[in-house]
Coordinates of C-alpha atoms in Angstrom, one line a residue:
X1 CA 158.3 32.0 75.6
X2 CA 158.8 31.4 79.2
X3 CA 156.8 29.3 81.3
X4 CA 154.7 30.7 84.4
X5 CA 156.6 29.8 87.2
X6 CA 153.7 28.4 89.8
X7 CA 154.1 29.0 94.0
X8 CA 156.4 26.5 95.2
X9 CA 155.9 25.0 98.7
X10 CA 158.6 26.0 101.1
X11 CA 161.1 23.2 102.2
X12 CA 159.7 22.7 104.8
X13 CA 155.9 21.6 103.2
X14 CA 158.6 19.7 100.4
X15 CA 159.5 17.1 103.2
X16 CA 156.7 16.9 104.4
X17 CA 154.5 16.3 101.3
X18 CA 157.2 14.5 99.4
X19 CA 155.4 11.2 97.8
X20 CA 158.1 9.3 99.5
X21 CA 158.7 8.7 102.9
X22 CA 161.5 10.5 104.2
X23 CA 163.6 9.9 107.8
X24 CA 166.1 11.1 109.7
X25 CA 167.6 8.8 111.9
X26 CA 170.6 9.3 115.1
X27 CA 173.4 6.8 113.9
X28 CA 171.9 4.1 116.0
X29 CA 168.4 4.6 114.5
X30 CA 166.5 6.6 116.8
X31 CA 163.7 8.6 114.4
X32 CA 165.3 12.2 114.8
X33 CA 162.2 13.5 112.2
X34 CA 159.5 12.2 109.9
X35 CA 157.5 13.3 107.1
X36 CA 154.1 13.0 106.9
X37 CA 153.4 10.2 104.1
X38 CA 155.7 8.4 106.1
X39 CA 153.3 8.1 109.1
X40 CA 150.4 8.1 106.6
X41 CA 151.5 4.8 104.9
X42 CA 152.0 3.4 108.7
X43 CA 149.1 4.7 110.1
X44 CA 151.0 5.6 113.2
X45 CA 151.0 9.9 114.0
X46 CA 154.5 11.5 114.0
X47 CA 154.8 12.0 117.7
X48 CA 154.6 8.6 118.6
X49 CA 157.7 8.2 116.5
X50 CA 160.4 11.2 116.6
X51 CA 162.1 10.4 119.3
X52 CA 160.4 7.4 120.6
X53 CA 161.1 4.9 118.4
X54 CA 163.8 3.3 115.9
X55 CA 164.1 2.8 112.3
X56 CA 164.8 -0.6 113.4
X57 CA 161.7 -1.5 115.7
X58 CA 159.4 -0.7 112.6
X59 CA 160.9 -3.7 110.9
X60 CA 160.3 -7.7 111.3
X61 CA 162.5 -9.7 113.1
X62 CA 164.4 -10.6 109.7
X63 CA 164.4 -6.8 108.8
X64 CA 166.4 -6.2 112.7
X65 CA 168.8 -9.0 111.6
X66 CA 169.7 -7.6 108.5
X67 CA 169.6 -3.8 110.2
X68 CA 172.4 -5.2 112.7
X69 CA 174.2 -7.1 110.3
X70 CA 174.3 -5.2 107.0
X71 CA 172.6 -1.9 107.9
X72 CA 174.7 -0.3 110.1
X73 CA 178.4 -2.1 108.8
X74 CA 177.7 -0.8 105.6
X75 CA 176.6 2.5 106.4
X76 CA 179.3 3.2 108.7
X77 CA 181.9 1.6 106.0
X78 CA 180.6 2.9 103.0
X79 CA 178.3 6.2 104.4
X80 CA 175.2 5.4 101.7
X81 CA 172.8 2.0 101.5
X82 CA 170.8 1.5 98.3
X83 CA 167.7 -0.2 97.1
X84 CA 167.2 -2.1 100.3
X85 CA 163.9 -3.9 100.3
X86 CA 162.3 -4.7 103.6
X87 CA 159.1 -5.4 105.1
X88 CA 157.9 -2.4 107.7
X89 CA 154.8 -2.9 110.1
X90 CA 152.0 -1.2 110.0
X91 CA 150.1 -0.1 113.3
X92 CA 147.6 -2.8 112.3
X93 CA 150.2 -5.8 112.6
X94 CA 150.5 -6.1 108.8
X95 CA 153.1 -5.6 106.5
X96 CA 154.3 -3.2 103.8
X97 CA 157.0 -3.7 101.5
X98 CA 159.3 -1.1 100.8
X99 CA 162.3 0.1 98.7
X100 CA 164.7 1.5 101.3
X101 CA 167.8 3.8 99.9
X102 CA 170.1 5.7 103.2
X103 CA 173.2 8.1 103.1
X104 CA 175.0 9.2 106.5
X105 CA 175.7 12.7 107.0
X106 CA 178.5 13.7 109.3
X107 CA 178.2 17.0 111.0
X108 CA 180.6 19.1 113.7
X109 CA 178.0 18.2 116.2
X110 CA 178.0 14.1 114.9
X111 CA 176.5 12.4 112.4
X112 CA 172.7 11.6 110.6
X113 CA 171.1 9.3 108.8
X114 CA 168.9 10.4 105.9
X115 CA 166.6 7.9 104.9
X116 CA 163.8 7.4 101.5
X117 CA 161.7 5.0 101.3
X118 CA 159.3 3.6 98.6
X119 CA 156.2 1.2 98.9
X120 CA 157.3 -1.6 96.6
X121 CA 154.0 -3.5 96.4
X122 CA 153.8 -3.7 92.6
X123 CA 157.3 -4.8 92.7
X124 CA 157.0 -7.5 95.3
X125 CA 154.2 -8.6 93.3
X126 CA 156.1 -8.6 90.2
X127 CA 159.2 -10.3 92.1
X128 CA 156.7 -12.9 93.7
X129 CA 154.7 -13.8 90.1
X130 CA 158.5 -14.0 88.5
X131 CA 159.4 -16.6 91.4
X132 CA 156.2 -18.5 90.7
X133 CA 157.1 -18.4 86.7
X134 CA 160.0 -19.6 87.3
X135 CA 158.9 -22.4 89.4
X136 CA 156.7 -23.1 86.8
X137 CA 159.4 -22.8 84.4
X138 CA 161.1 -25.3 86.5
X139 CA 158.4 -27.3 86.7
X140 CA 158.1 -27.6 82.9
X141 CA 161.4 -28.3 82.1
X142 CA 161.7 -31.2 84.8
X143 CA 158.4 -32.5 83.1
X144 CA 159.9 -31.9 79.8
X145 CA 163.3 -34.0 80.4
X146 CA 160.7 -37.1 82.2
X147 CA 158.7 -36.9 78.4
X148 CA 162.0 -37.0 76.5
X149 CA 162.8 -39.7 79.0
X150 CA 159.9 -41.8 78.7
X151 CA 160.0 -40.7 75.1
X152 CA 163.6 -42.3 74.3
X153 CA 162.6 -45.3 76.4
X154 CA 159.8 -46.2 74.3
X155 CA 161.6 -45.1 71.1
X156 CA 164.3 -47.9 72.1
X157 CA 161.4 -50.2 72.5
X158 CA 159.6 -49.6 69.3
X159 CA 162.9 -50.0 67.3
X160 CA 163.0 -53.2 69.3
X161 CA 160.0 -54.6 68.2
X162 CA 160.6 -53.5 64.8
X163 CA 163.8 -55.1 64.7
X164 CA 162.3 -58.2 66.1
X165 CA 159.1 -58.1 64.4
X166 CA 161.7 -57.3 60.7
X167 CA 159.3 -54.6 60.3
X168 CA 160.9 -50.9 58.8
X169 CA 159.5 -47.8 58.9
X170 CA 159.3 -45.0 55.7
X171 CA 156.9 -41.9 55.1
X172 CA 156.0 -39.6 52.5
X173 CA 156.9 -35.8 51.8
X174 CA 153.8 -34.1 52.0
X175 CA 155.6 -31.2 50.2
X176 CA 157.0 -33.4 47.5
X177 CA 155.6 -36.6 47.5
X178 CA 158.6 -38.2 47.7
X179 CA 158.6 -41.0 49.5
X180 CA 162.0 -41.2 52.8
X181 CA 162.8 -44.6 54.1
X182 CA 164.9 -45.0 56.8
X183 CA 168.3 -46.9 56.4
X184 CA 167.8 -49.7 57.7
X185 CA 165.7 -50.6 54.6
X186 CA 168.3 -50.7 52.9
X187 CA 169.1 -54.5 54.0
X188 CA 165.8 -55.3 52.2
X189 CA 167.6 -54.5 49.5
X190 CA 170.5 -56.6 49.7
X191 CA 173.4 -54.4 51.7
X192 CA 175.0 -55.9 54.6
X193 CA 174.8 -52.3 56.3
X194 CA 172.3 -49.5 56.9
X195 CA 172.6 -46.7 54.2
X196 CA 170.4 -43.7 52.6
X197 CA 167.8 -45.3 50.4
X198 CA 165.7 -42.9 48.4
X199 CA 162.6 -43.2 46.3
X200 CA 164.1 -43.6 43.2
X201 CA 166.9 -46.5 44.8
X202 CA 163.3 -48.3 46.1
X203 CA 161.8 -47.9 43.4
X204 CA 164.5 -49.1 41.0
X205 CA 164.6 -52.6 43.2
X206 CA 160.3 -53.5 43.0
X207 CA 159.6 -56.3 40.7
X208 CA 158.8 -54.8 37.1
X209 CA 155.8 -57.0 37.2
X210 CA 154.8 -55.6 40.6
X211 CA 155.1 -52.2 40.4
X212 CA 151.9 -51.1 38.5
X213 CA 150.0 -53.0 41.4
X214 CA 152.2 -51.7 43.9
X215 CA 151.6 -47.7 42.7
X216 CA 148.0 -48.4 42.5
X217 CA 147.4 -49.4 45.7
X218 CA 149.8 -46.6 46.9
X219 CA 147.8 -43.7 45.0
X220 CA 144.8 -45.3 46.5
X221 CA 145.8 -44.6 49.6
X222 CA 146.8 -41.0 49.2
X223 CA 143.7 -39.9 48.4
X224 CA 141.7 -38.3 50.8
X225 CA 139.5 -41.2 52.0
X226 CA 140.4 -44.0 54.8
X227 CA 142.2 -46.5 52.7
X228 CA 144.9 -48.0 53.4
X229 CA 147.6 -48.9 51.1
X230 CA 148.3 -52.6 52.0
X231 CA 150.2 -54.5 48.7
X232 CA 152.8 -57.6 48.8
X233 CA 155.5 -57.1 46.6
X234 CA 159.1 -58.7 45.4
X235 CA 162.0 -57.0 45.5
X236 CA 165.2 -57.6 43.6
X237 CA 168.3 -56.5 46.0
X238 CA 172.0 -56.1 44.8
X239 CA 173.1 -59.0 46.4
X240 CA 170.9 -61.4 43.9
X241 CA 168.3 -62.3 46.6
X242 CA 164.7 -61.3 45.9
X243 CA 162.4 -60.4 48.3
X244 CA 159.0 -60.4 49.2
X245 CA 157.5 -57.8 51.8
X246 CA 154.3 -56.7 52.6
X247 CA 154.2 -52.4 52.3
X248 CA 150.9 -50.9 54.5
X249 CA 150.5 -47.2 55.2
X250 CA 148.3 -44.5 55.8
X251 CA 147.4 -40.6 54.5
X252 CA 146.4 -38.1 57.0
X253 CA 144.9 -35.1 55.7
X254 CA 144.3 -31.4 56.0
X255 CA 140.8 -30.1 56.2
X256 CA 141.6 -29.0 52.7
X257 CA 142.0 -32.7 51.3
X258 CA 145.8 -31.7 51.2
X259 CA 148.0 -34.4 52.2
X260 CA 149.4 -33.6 56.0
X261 CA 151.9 -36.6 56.4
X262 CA 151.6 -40.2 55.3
X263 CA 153.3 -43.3 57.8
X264 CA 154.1 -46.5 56.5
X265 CA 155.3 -50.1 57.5
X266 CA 157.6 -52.5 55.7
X267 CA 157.2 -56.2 56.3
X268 CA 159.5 -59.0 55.2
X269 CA 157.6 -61.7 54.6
X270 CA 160.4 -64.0 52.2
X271 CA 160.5 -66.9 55.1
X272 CA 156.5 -67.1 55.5
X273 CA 156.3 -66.8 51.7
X274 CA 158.6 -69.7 51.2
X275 CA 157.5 -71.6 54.1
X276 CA 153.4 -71.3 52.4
X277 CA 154.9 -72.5 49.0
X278 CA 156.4 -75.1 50.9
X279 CA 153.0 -76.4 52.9
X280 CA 151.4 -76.2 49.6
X281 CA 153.8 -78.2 47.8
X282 CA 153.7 -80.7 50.7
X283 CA 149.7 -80.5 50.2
X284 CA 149.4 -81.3 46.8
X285 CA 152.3 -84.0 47.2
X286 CA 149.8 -85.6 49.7
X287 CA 147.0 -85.2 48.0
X288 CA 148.7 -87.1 44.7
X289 CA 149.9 -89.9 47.8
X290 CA 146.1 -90.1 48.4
X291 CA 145.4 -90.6 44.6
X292 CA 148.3 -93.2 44.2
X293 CA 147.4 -95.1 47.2
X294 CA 143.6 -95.4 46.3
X295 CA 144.0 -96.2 42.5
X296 CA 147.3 -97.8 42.4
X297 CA 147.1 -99.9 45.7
X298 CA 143.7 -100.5 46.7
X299 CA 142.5 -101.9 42.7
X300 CA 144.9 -104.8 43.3
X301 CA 144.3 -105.4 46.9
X302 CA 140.5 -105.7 46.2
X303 CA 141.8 -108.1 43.3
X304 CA 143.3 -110.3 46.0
X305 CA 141.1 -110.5 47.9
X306 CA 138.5 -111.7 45.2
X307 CA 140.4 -114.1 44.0
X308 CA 141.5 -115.6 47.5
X309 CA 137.5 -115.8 48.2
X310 CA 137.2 -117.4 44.4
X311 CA 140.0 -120.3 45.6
X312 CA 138.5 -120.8 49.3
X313 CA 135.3 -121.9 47.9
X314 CA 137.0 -125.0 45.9
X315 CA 138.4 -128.0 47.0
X316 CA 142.0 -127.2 48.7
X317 CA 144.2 -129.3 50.6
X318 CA 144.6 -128.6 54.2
X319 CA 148.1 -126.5 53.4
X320 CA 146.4 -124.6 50.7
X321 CA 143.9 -123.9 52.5
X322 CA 146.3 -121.9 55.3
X323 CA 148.2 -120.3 52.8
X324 CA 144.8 -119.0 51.3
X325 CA 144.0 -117.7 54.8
X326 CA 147.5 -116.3 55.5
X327 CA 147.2 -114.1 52.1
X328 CA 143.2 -113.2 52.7
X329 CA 144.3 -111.7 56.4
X330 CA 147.7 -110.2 55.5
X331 CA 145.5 -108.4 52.6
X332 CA 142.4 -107.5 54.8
X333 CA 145.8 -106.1 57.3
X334 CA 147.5 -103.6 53.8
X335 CA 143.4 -103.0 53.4
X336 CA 142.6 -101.5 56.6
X337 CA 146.0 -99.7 56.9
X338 CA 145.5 -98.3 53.7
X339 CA 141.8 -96.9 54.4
X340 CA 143.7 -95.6 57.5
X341 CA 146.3 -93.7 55.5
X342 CA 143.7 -92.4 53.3
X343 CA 141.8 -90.9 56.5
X344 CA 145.3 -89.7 57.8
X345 CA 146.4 -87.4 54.7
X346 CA 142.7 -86.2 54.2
X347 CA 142.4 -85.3 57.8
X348 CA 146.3 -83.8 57.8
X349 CA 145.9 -81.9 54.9
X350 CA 143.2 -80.0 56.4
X351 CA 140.4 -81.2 54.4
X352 CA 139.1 -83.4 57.4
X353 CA 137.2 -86.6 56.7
X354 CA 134.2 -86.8 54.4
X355 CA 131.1 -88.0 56.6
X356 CA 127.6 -88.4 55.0
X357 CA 125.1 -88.3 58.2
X358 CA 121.7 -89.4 57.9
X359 CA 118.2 -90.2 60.2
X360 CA 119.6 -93.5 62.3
X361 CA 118.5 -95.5 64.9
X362 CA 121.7 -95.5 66.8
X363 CA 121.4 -98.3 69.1
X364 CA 120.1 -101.0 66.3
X365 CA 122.9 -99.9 64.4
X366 CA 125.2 -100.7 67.2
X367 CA 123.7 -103.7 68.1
X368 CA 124.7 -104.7 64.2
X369 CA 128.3 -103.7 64.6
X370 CA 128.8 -105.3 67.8
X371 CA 127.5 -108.6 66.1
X372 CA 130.0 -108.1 63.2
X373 CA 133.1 -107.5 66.1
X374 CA 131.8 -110.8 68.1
X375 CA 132.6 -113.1 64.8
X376 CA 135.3 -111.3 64.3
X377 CA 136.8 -111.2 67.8
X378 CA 135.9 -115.0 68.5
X379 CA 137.7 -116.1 71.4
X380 CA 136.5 -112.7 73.4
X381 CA 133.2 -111.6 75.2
X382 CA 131.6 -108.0 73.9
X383 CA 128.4 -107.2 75.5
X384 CA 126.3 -104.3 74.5
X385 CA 124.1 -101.6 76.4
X386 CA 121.7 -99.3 75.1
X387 CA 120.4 -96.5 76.8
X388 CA 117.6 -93.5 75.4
X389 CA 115.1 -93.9 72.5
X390 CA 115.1 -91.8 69.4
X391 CA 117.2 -91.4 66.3
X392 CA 120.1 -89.3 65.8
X393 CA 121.9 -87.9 62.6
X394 CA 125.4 -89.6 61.6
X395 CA 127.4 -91.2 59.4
X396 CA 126.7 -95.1 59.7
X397 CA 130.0 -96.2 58.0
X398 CA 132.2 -93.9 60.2
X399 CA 130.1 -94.8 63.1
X400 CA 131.4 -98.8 62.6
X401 CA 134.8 -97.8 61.6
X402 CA 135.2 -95.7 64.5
X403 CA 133.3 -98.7 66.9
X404 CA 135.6 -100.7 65.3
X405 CA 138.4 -99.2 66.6
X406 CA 138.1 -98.2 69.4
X407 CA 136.9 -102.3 70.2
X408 CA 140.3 -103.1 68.2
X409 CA 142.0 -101.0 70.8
X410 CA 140.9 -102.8 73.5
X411 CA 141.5 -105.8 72.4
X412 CA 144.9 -105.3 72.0
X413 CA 145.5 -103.3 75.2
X414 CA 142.9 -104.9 77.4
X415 CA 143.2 -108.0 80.1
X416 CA 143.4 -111.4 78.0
X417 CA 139.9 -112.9 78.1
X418 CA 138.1 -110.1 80.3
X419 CA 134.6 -108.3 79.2
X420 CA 135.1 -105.8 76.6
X421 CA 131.5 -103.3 77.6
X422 CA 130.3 -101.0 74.4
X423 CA 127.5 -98.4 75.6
X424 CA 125.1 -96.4 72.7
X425 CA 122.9 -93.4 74.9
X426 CA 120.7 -91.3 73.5
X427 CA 119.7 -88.1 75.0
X428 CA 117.9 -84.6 74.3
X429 CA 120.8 -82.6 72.8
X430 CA 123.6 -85.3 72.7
X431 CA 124.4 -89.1 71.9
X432 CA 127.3 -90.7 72.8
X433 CA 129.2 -94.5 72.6
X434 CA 131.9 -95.8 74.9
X435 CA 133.5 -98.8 74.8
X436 CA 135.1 -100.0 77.8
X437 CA 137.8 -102.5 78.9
X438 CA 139.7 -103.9 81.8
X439 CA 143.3 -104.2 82.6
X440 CA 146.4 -101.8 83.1
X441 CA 145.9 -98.2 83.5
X442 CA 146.9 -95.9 80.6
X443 CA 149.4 -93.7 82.5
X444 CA 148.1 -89.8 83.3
X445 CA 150.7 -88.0 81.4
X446 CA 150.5 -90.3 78.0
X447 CA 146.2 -90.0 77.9
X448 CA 146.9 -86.5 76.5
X449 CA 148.4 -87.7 73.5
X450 CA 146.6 -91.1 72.5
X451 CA 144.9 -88.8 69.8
X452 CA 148.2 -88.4 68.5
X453 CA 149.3 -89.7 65.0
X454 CA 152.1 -92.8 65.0
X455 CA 150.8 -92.8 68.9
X456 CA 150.8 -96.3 70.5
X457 CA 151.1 -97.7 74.2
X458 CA 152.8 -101.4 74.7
X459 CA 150.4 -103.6 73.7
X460 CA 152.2 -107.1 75.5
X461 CA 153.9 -109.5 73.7
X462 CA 151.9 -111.3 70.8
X463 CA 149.6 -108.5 69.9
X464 CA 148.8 -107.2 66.6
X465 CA 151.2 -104.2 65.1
X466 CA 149.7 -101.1 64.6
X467 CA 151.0 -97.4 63.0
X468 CA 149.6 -95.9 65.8
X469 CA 147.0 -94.0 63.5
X470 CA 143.3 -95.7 64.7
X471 CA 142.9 -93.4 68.0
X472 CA 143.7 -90.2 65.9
X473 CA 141.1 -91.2 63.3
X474 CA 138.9 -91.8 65.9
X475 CA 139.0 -88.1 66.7
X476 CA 139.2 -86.9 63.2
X477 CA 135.5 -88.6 62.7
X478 CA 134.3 -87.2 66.0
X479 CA 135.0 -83.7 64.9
X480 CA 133.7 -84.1 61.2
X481 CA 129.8 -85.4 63.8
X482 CA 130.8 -82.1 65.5
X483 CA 132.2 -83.9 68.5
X484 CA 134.7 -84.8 70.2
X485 CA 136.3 -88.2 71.8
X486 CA 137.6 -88.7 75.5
X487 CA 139.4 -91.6 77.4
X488 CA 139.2 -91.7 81.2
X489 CA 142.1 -94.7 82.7
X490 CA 142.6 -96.1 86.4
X491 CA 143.3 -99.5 88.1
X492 CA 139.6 -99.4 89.7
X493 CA 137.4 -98.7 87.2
X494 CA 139.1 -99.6 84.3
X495 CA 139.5 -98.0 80.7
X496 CA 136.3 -95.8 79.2
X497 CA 136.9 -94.0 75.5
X498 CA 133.8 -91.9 75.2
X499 CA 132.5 -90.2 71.6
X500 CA 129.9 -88.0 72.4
X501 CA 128.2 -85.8 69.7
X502 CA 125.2 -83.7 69.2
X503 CA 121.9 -84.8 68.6
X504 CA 120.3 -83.2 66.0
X505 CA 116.5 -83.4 65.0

């Protein structure tokens, strides 16, 4: 069957209609003719262009450069141009794009230019998103390499601080449930190098008697729930050391309940494990010193004692009667130092001191004390002030043995023969006592550590001896009142120690 053949335009109309905009051009670009979609795409009518203007003036500046410079060598070297894009004016000052393709036709009478062009719009546009893509692109892959940077940085710091921190790292399969560690848990096994450990080598090193324990808490926290598997184990490594670590870690789940991925932390806590068997060995050693020292040392002290009192009261020559006193005071001396060692390991041990308080009328009781200190400190002056009204809640034996103290402190460390002041207040929310004493300044950078055990400060020549343990008792009954003690020190106003603690109804 043969297809009607439909009027064809003449060749003429052809140029003139063509969808493409068709030139011809003198060798040095003058428009020789011009179709008309040409001058429809430009806006500009044909007779303002054949033979008034060149190819080359319809261009921008950069589209004359390249005219001079590539254009017309080219064409005159190689006699054809292709796929030339350039920007051409419209009459309106704007700009098109166009594909540009040329061939040079040489003729008795000289030689033409034959020129097509295309709008290339859609292409520019295409050209200009696939610049910006690829400065995206560019811009991605330079973000990219700063997140692997930053990412390798703090990597390195987090294997850092689990190297320092002896913490190690393992996960579980989701697909399998197989547990992965990663080989540096392997020294927790005994190996002197990193190496593959699986779950069955892991598993094979747990204590027998910790591993039903261990799975529990494991199970636990794969379930689908926010536990967390936290469990202290032993383990037995080939090297004949065992172990003991701490294993935490933590499901995440699919909206199904299925397990997603599980993260966990290994801890080796041998040294702190050994360390708190070692305090509590040291504990209980002190705690059988306390029971030694009160039944086995005090029971024949107090015998002493007795029986020194029983032979003072009889008839004794003036030599007995010395030696009588020499043995009473060097057994009143083991007394108080062992009522002081008690207080020590109670208060060491972390138990603190045992204070019954009671309703008191602080500054009678004071008054008492003070009386008991003035026999007992003869040859000195103690004066006492009393400040407030009320009661207060405290422990009256504590109260003196404290009073006592800090009195026998400054006797010892105060000027020969000078004033020793002892102060009971009484306010709203607080009472307080301070016993105060002249002579040389406690020096600024020891005061922070009177409070000290086996602290002392030079007490001259011919004082009494001391263990250094009455100023830290002192403290250790202010904080069993709920208070605290303080010492102020200089040449002008002398030396204050303050106990102050609250006063409750």
């Amino acid at each position: 069957m043969q297809d009607d053949v439909p009027e064809l335009p003449d060749t003429e109309r052809l140029f003139d209609e063509f969808p493409t905009g068709l030139l011809v051009t003198s060798v040095s670009g003058t428009i020789l003719k011009v179709n008309a979609t040409f001058c429809t795409w430009l806006g500009i009518e044909r007779d303002e262009l054949v033979g008034k203007k060149r190819l080359q003036e319809l261009f921008t500046m950069g589209g004359r450069i390249f005219h001079q410079t590539h254009w017309l060598p080219t064409l005159q070297m190689q006699g054809s141009l292709s796929e030339v894009k350039l920007d051409v004016r419209h009459r309106d000052g704007h700009t098109i794009p166009m594909m540009l393709n040329a061939i040079r036709r040489a003729t008795q009478g000289g030689s033409y230019d034959e020129i097509s062009m295309v709008v290339a719009e859609e292409r520019n546009k295409y050209e200009r998103e696939l610049l910006a893509a690829r400065k995206r692109a560019d811009e991605l892959v330079a973000k990219e390499r700063e997140v692997q940077a930053t990412l390798q940085v703090t990597q390195a710091r987090l294997r850092e601080a689990l190297r320092l921190g002896n913490l190690f790292l393992w996960d579980v399969d989701a697909a399998t449930g197989l547990r992965r560690y990663e080989d540096d848990v392997a020294r927790l096994l005994g190996y002197p190098t990193p190496r593959p450990v699986d779950d069955t080598l892991y598993a094979a090193a747990v204590e027998p008697a910790d591993r039903d324990s261990e799975r529990r808490a494991m199970d636990c926290a794969q379930s689908p729930t926010d536990e967390v598997s936290n469990c202290s184990y032993r383990l037995n490594g080939v090297d004949g050391v065992q172990r003991t670590v701490v294993s935490s870690g933590h499901g995440f789940f699919n909206a199904d309940g299925t397990l997603a991925y599980f993260v966990g932390v290994l801890s080796d806590v041998t040294e702190a494990t050994r360390e708190r068997a070692r305090a509590q060995d040291r504990a209980l050693f002190a705690e059988q010193m306390v029971g030694i020292v009160s039944h086995d040392l005090r029971n024949p002290l107090s015998a002493i004692l007795t029986g020194a009192k029983v032979l003072a009261h009889g008839e004794t020559v003036p030599g007995k009667q010395r030696v009588l006193g020499h043995v009473t005071n060097s057994a009143q001396r083991a007394h108080r130092l062992i009522e002081e060692l008690l207080d020590f390991t109670l208060a060491r041990v972390g138990r603190g001191l045992a204070v019954s308080p009671a309703r008191l009328d602080l500054h009678a009781l004071v008054a008492g004390i003070v009386d008991e200190l003035r026999l007992a400190f003869p040859e000195r002056t103690i004066v006492h002030h009393a400040e407030g009204e009320g009661e207060c809640t405290a422990d009256s034996d504590r109260v003196a043995q404290l009073l006592g103290n800090l009195v026998g402190n400054a006797m010892a460390y105060g000027e020969p023969g000078s004033v020793i002041t002892v102060e009971s207040k009484l306010q709203a929310q607080t009472a307080s006592l301070s016993v105060h004493n002249w002579g040389e300044p406690i020096a600024q950078d020891m005061q922070s550590a009177l409070f000290e055990p086996m602290v002392r400060g030079d007490p001259g020549e011919g004082a009494g001896r001391s263990v250094g343990l009455g100023l830290f008792i002192v403290r250790a009954i202010a904080l069993a009142h709920g208070g605290d003690v303080s010492v102020s020190s200089s040449r002008a106003t002398g030396t204050t120690f303050s106990f102050h603690f609250p006063n409750a109804g």
